[in-house]
Short mmCIF file of C-alpha atoms in Angstrom, two decimals:
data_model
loop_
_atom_site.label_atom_id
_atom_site.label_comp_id
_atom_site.label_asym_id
_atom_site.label_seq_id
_atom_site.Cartn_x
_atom_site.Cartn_y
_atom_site.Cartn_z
CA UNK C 1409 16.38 -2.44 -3.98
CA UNK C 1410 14.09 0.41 -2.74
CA UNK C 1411 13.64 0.88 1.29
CA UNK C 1412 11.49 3.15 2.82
CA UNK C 1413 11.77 4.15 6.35
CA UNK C 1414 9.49 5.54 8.66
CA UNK C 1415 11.41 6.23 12.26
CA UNK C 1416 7.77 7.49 14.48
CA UNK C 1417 5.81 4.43 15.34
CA UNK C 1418 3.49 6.17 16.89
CA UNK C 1419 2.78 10.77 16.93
CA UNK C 1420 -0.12 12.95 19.11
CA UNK C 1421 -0.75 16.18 17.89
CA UNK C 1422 -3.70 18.47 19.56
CA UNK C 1423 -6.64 19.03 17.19
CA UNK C 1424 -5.81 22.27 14.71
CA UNK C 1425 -2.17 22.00 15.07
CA UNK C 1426 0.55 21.08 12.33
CA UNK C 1427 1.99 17.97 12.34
CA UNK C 1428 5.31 16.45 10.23
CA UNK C 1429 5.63 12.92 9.92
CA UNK C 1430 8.20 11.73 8.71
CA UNK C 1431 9.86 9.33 5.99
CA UNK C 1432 13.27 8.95 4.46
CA UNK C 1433 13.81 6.30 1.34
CA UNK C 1434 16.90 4.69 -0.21
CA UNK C 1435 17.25 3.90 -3.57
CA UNK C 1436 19.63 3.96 -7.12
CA UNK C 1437 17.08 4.77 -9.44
CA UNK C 1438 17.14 8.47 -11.18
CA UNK C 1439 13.03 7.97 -11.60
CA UNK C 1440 10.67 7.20 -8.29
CA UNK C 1441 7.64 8.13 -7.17
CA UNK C 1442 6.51 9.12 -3.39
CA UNK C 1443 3.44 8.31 -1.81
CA UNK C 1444 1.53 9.05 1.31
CA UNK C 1445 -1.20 6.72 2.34
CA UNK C 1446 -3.83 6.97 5.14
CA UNK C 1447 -5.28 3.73 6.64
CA UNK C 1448 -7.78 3.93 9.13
CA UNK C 1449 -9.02 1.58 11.29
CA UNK C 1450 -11.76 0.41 9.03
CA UNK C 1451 -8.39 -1.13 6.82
CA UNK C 1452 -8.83 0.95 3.38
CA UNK C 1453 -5.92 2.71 1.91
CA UNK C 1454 -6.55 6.16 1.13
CA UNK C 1455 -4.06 7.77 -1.20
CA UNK C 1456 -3.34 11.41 -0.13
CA UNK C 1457 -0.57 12.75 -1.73
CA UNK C 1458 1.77 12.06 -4.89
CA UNK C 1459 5.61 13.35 -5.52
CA UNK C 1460 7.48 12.81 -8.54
CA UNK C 1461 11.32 12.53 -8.63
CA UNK C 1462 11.50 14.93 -10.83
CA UNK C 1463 8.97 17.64 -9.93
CA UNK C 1464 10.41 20.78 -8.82
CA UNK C 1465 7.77 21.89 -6.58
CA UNK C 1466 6.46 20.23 -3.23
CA UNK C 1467 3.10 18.18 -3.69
CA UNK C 1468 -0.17 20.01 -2.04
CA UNK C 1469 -3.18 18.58 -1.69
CA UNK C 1470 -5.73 20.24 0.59
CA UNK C 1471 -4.53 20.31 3.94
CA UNK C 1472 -1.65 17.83 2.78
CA UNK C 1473 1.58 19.21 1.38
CA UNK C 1474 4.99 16.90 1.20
CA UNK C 1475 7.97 18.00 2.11
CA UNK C 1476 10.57 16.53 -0.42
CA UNK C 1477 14.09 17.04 -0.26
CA UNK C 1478 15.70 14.84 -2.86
CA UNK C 1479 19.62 15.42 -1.68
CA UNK C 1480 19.20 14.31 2.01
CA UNK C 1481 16.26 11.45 0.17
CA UNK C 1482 13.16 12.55 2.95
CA UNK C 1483 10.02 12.96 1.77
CA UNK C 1484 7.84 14.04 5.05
CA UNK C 1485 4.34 14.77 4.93
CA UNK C 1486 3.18 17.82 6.59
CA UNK C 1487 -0.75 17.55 7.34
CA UNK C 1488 -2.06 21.12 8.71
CA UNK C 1489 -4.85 21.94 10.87
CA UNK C 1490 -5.23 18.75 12.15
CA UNK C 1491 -8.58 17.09 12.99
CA UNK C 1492 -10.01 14.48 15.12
CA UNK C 1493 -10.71 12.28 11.58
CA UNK C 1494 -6.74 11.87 10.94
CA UNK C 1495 -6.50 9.82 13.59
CA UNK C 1496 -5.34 6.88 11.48
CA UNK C 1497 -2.28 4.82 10.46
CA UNK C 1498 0.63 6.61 7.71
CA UNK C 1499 2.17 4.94 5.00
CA UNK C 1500 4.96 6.48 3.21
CA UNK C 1501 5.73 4.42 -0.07
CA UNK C 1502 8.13 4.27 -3.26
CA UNK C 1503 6.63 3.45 -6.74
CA UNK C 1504 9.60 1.69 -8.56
CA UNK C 1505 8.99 2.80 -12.34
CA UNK C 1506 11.67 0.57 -14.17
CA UNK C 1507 9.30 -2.45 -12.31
CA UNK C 1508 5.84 -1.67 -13.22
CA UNK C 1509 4.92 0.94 -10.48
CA UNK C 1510 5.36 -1.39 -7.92
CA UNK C 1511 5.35 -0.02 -4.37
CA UNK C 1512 7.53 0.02 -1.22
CA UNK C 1513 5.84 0.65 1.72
CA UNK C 1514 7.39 1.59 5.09
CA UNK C 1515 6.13 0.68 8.62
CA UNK C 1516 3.67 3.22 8.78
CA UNK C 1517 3.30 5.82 11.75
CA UNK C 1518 0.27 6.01 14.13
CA UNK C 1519 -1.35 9.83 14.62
CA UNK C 1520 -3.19 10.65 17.01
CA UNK C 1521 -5.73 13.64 17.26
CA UNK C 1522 -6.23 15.13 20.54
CA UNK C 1523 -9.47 17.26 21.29
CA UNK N 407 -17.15 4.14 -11.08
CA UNK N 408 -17.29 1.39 -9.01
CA UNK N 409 -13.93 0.63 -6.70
CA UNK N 410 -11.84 -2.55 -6.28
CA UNK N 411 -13.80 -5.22 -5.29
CA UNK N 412 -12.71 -7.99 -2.64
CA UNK N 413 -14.04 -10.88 -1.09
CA UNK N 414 -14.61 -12.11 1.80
CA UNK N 415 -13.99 -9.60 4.21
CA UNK N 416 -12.88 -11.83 6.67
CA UNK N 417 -11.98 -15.53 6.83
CA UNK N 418 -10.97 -17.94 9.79
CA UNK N 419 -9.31 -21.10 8.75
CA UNK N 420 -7.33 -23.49 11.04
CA UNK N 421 -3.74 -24.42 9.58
CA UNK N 422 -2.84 -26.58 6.86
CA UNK N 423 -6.24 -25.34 5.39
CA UNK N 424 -6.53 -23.92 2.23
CA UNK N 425 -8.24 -20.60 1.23
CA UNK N 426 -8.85 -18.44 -1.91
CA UNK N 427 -9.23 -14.83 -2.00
CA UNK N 428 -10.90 -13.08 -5.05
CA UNK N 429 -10.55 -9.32 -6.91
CA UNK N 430 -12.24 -7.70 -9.18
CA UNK N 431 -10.16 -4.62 -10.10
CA UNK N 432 -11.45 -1.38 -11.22
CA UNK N 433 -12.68 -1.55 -15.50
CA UNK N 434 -10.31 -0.70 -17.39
CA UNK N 435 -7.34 -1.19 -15.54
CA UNK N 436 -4.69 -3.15 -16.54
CA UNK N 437 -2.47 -3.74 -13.84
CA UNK N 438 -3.35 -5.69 -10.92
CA UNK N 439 -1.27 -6.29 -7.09
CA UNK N 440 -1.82 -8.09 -4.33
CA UNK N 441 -0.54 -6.96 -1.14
CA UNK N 442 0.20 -8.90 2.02
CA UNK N 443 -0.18 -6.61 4.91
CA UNK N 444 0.76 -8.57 8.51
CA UNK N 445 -0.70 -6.25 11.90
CA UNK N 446 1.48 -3.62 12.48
CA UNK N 447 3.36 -3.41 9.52
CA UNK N 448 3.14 -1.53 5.92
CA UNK N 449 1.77 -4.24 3.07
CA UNK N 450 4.39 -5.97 1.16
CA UNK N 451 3.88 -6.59 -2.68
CA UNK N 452 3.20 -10.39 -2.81
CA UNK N 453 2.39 -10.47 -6.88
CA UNK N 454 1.52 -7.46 -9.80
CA UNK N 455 -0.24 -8.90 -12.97
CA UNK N 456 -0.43 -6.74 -16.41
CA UNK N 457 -3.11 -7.96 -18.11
CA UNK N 458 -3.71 -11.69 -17.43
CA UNK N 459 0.37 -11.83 -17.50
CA UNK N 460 2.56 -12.07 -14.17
CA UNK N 461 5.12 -8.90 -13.68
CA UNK N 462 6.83 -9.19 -10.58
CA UNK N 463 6.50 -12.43 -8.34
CA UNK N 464 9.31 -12.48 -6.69
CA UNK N 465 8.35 -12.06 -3.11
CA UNK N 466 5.20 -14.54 -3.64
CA UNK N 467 5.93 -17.71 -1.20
CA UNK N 468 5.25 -20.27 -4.54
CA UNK N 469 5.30 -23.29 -2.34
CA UNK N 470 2.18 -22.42 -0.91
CA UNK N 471 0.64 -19.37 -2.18
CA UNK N 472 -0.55 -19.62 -5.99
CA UNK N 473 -2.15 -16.77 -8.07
CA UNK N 474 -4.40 -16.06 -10.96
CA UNK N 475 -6.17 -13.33 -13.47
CA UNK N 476 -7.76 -15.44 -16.35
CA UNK N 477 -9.07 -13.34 -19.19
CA UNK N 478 -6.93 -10.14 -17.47
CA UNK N 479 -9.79 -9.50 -15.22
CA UNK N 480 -10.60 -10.59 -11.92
CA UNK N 481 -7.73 -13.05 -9.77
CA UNK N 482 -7.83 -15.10 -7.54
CA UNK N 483 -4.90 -15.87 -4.65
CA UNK N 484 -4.76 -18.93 -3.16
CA UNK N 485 -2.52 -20.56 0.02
CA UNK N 486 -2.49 -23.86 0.54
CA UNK N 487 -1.49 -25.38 3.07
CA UNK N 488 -1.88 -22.22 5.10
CA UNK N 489 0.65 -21.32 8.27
CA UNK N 490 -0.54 -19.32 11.52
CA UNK N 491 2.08 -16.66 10.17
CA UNK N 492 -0.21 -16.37 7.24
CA UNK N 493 -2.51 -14.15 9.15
CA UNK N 494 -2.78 -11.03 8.13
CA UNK N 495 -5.24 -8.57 5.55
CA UNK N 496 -4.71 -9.54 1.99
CA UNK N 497 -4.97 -6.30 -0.35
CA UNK N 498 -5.88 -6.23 -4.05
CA UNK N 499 -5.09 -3.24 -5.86
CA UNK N 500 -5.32 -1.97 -9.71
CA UNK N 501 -3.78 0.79 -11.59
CA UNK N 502 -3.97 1.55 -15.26
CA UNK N 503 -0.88 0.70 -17.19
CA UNK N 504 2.09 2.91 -17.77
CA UNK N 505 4.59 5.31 -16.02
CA UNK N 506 2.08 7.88 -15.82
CA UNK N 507 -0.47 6.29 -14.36
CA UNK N 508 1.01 6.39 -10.69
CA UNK N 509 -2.18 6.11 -8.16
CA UNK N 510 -3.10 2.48 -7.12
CA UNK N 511 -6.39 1.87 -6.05
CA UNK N 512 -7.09 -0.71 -3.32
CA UNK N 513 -9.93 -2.63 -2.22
CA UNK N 514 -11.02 -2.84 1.36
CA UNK N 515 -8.82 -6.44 1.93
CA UNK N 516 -9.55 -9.38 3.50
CA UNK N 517 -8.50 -10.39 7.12
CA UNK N 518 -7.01 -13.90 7.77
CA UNK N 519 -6.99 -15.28 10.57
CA UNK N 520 -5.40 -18.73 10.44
CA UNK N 521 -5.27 -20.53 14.00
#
């Protein structure tokens, strides 16, 4: 069974900074995915950022870039430059490929963007 | 190209009701979830279709929650009798097939409020 765990209900960061939130996961299988999610209050999922198991280099996306370290099984994503828009809920999630790309999803972390 | 599709936004039913939820997923793709996602916590897989087929069901509560996709298309999830700890936003995804084809696409869900 897959677990995903996300251990900061709840994160301010002042508008422009960096922020890390974070996510650690627990599984047997040699071949996952990692996601990050962004739900905002309106309720949509908005898919930000994708790692492979077996990609070598760290996702980027824009201002998105995920911080994967396969040995101690975190997968954090680091959102720079923060603005007052990423206020929102974070979902960190596993894609388990043996069962047909279904996903895990943590408890999510709340940022919020301070002018 | 034209997102998930979900309706209604929003239903209010009082318990031991029954309600019905339709999706139509994005053309083309395959693979279709539906996602149970209670306040405050991440959305947990409730059923994944490929093609008009069920894939995983596992965590689908079959006494009183049934679900559909005639023709591989659009579906259709159903509770009945509903509980108050049914309330929560119901989320339809779709994906095309394969272990390639990673991103999941959700619709904007549809908040149940059962009293």
């Amino acid at each position: 069974a897959q677990k995903i765990t996300q251990t900061q209900p709840g994160m301010f960061v002042q508008e422009k900074e960096a922020v890390t939130l974070d996510c650690t996961y627990d599984t047997s299988d040699q071949s996952y995915g990692l996601f990050w999610y962004k739900q905002p209050s309106s309720g949509e999922m908005i898919f930000l950022i994708y790692q492979g198991s077996y990609d070598e280099q760290n996702a980027t996306e824009g201002r998105y870039s995920l911080n994967f370290q396969k040995a101690r099984k975190s997968a954090n994503l680091v959102i720079s430059a923060s603005q007052l828009g990423d206020s929102a809920m974070y979902f960190c999630a596993m894609r388990d490929i043996e069962a047909g790309n279904m996903l895990t999803f943590g408890g999510g972390t709340r940022l919020m963007v301070k002018p | 190209e034209a997102g998930v599709a979900q309706s209604p936004r929003y239903k209010i039913i009082e318990k031991r009701q029954s309600v019905a939820f339709w999706c139509n997923p994005i053309s083309g793709h395959a693979t279709l979830y539906w996602y149970q996602q209670i306040l405050g916590q991440g959305p947990k897989l409730l059923i994944q279709f490929q093609n008009n087929g069920v894939v995983d069901d596992s965590q689908l509560p079959k006494d009183r929650f049934s679900a559909e996709r005639l023709k591989g298309v659009d579906s259709t999830l159903k509770i009945q009798p509903a509980k108050l700890e049914d309330s929560a936003v119901y989320l339809c995804a779709s994906s095309l097939p394969g272990a390639d084809q990673y991103e999941q696409y959700f619709g904007p869900g549809t908040r149940l409020t059962v009293t």
